[in-house]
mmCIF file of C-alpha atoms in Angstrom:
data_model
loop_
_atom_site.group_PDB
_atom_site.id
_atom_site.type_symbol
_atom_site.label_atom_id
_atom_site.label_comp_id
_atom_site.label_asym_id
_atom_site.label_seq_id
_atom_site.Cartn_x
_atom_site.Cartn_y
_atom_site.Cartn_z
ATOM 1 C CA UNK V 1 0.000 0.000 0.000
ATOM 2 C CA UNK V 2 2.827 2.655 1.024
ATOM 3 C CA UNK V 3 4.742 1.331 -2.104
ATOM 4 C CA UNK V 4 1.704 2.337 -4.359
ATOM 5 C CA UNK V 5 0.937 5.543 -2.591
ATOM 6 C CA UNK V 6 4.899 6.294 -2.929
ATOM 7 C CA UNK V 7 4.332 5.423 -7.105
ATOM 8 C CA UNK V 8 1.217 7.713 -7.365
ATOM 9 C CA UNK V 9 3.501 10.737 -5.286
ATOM 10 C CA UNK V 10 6.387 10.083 -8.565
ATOM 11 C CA UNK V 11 3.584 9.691 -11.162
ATOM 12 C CA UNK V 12 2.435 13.411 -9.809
ATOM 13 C CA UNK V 13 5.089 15.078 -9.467
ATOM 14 C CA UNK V 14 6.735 13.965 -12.639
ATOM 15 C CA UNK V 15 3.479 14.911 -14.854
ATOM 16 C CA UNK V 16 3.502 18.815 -12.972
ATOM 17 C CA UNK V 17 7.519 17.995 -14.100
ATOM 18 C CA UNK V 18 5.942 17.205 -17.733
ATOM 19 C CA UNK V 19 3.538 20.000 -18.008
ATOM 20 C CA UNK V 20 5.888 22.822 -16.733
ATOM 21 C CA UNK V 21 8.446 21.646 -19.274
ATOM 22 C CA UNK V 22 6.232 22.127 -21.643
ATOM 23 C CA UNK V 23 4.960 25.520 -20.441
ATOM 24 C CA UNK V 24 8.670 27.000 -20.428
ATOM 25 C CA UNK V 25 9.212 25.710 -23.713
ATOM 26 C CA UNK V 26 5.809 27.056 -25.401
ATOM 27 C CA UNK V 27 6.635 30.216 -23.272
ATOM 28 C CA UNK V 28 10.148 30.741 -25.045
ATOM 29 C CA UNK V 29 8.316 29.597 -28.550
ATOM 30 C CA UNK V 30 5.903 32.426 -27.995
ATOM 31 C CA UNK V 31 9.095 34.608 -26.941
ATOM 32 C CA UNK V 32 10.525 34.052 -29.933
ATOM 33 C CA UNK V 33 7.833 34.849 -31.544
ATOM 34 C CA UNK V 34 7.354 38.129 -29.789
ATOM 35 C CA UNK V 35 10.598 38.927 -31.387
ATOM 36 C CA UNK V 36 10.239 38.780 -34.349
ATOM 37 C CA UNK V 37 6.119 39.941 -35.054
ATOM 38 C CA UNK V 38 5.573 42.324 -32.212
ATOM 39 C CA UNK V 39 8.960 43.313 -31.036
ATOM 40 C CA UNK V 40 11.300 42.820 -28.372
ATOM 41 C CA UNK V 41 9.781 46.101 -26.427
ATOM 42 C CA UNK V 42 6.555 45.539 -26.200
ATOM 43 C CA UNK V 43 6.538 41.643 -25.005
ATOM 44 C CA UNK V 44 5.370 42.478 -21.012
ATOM 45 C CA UNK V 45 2.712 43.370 -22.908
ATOM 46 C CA UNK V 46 1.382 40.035 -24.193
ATOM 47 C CA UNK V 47 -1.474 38.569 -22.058
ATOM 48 C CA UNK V 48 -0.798 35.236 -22.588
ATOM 49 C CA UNK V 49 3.295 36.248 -21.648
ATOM 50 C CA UNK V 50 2.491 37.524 -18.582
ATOM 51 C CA UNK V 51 -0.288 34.517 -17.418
ATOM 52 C CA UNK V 52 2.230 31.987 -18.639
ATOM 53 C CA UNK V 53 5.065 32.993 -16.344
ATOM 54 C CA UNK V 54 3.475 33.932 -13.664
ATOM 55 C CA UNK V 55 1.956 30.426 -13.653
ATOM 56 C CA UNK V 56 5.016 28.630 -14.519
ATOM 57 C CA UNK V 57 6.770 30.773 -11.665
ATOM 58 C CA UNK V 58 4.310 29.556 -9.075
ATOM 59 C CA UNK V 59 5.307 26.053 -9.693
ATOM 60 C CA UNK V 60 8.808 26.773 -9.310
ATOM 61 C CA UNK V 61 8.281 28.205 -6.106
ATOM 62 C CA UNK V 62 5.888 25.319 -5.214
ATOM 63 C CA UNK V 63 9.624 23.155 -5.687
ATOM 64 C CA UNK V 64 11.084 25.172 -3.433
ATOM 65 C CA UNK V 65 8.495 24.423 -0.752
ATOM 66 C CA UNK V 66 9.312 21.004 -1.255
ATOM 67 C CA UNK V 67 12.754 21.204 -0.389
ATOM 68 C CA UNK V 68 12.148 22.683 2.901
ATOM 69 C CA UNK V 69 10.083 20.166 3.549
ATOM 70 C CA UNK V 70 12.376 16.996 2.114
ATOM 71 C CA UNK V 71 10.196 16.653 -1.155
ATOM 72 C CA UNK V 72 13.311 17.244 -2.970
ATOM 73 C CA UNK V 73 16.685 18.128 -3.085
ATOM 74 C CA UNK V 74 18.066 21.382 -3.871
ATOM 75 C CA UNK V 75 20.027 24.466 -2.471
ATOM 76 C CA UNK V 76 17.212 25.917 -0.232
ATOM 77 C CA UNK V 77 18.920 29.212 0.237
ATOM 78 C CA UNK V 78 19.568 29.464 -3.436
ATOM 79 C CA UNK V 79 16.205 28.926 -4.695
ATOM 80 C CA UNK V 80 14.619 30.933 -1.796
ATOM 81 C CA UNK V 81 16.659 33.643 -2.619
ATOM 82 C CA UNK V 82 16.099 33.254 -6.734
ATOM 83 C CA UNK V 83 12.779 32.652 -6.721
ATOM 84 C CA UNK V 84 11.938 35.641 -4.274
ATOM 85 C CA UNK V 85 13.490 38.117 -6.350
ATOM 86 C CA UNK V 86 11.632 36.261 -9.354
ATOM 87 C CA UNK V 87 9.043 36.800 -8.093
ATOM 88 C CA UNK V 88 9.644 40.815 -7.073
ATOM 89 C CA UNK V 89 10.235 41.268 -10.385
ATOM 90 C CA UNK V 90 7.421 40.050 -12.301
ATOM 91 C CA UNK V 91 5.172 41.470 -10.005
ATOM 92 C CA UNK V 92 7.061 44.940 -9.427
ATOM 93 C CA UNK V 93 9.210 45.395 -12.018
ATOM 94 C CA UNK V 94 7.929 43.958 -15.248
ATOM 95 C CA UNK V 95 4.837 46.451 -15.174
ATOM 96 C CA UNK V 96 7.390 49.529 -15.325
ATOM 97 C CA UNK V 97 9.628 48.089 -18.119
ATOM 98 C CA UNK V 98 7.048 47.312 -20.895
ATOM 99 C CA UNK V 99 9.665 49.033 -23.484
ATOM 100 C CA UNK V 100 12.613 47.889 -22.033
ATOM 101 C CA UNK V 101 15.108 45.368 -23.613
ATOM 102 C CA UNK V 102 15.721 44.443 -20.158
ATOM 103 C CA UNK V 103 12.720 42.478 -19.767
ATOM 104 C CA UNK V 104 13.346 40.130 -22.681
ATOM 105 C CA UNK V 105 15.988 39.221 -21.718
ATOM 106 C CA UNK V 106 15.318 38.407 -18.419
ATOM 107 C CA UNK V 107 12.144 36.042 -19.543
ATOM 108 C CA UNK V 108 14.705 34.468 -22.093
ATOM 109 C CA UNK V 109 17.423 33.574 -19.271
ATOM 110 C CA UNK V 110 14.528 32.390 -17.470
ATOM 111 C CA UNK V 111 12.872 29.995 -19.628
ATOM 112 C CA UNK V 112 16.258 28.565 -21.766
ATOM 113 C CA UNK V 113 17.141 27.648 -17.759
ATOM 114 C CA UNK V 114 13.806 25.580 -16.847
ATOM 115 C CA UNK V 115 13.311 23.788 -20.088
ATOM 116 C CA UNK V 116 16.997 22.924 -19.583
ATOM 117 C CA UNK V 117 16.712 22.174 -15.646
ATOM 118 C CA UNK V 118 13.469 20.104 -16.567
ATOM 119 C CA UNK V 119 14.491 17.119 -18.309
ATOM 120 C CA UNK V 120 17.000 15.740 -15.362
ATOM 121 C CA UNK V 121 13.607 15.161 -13.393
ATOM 122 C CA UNK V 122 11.886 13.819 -16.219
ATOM 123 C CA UNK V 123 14.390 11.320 -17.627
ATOM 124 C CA UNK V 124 17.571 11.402 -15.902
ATOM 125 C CA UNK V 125 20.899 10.628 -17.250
ATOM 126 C CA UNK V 126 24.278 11.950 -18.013
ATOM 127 C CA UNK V 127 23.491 14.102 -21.103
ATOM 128 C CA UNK V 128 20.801 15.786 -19.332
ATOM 129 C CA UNK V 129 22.500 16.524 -16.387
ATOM 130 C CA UNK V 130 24.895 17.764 -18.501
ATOM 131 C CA UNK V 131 22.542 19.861 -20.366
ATOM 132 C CA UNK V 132 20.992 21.043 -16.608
ATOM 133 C CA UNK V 133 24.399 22.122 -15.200
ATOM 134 C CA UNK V 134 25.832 23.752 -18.132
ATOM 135 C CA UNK V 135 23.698 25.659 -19.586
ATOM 136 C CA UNK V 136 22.772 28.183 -16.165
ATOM 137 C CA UNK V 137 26.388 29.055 -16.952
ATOM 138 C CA UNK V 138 25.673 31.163 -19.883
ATOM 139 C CA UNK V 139 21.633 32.197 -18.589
ATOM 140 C CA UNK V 140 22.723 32.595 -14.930
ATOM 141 C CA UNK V 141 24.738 35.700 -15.550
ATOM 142 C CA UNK V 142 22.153 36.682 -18.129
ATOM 143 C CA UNK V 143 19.548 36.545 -15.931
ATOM 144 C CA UNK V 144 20.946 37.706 -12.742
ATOM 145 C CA UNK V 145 22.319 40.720 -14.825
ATOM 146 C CA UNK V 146 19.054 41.554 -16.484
ATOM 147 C CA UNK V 147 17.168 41.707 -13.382
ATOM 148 C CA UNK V 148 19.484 44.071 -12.006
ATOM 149 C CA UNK V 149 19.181 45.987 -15.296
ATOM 150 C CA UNK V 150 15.931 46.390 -15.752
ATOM 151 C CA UNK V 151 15.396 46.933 -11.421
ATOM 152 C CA UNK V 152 17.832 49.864 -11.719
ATOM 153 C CA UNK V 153 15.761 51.365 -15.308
ATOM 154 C CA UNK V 154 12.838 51.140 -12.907
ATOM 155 C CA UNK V 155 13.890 52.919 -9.696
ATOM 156 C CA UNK V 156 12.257 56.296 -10.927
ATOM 157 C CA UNK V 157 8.723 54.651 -11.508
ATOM 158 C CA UNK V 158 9.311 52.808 -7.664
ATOM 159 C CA UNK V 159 8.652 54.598 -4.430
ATOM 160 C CA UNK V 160 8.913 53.572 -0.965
ATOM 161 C CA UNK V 161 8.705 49.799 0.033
ATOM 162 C CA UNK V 162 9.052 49.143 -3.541
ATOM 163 C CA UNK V 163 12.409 51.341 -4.211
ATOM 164 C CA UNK V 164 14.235 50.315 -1.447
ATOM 165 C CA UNK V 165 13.342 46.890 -1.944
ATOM 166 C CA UNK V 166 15.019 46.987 -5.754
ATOM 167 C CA UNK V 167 18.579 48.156 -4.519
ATOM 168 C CA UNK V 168 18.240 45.694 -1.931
ATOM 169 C CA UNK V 169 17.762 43.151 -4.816
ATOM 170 C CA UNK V 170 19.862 44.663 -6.774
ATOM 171 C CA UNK V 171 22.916 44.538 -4.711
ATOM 172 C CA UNK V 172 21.817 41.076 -4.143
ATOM 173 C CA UNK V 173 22.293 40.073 -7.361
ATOM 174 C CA UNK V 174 25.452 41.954 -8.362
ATOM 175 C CA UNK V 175 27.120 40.676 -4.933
ATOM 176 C CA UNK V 176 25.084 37.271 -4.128
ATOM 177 C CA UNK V 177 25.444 37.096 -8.035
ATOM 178 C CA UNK V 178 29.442 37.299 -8.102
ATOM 179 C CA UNK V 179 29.544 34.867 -4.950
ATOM 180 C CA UNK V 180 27.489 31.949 -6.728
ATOM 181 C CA UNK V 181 28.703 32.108 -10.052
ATOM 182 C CA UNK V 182 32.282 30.634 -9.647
ATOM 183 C CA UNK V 183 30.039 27.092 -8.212
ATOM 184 C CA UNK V 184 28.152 27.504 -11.134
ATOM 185 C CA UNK V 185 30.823 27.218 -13.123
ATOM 186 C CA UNK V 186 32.187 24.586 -11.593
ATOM 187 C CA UNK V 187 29.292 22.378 -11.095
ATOM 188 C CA UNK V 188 28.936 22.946 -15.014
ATOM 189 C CA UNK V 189 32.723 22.387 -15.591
ATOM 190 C CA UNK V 190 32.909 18.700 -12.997
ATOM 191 C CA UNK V 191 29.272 17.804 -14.973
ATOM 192 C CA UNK V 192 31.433 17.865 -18.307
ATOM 193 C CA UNK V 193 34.039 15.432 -16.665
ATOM 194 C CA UNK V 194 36.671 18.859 -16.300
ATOM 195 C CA UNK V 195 37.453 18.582 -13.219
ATOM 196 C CA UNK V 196 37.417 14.782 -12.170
ATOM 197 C CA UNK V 197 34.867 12.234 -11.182
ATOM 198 C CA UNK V 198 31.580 13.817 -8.831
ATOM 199 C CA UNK V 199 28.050 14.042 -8.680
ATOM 200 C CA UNK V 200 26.647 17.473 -8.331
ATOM 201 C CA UNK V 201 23.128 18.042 -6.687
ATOM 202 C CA UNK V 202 19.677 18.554 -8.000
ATOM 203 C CA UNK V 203 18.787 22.215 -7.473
#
């Protein structure tokens, strides 16, 4: 019985693993898409855009409440700490930088990191996990920088809570941003086989 309840818990989690691989990747398809019909500048914009990742944000955050409570492994204070500001800046930021190329870019890093971070959940193996610690290498930076970007181009439209809250998140990510990288790296680098035998963790 606590075998099959313990089978239907995978089978769950691994479809909500399914469907928000599939989200991410429709999400950067419509992205794309954005780019090239609408614009670049006026993708915030986009109903659809902004339904999709907040959505697909919620579930990320959902993983991060099962870490804390054993669900899964991961870096809690890393994904706390990502998914928070994430979160500050669809909500806060996004709404203020509806012309800015700051916000493309930032949904970009976002997505190219899920539907890469995705798969090692769904299927497993070495050329995913490959794929999963690799690739936030490149979008990490790209993200990270972005936010801080575009949270800086909207510190005239922000008063109070909201203002100070952006340079606290913004010297978050330049500082927290320059601490975490080099790990990133070489999580990425050991995952290619550059620096020896190791596993790295799911986060």
């Amino acid at each position: 019985m606590a075998d099959a309840a313990q089978t239907q818990k995978i089978g769950f989690w691994t479809a909500v693993n399914i469907v928000a691989w599939h989200g991410w990747t429709a999400l950067a398809t419509r992205l794309c898409m954005a780019v090239f019909q609408e614009g670049a500048r006026s993708i915030w914009e986009l109903p659809e855009v902004v339904s999709a990742t907040i959505v697909l944000e919620a579930v990320c955050i959902v993983e991060v409440g099962r870490i804390v409570f054993g669900g899964l492994k991961g870096n809690l204070s890393l994904g706390i700490g990502l998914h928070l500001t994430r979160a500050f800046v669809i909500f806060a930021i996004f709404p203020c930088l509806k012309d800015h190329m700051a916000c493309p870019v930032v949904l970009f890093a976002w997505a190219f990191t899920e539907i890469c971070r995705y798969p090692l959940y769904i299927f497993g193996g070495s050329l995913v996990s490959k794929l999963r610690y690799v690739v936030p290498v490149i979008t990490f930076p790209l993200g990270a920088g972005g936010e801080a970007w575009g949270m800086y181009a909207a510190l005239p439209q922000l008063e109070g809570f909201f203002r100070y809250q952006a340079m606290f998140h913004i010297a978050v990510n330049v500082i927290g941003g320059l601490c975490v990288y080099p790990g990133l790296v070489k999580k990425g680098a050991r995952s290619l086989g550059l620096l020896g035998e190791g596993k790295s963790k799911k986060t």
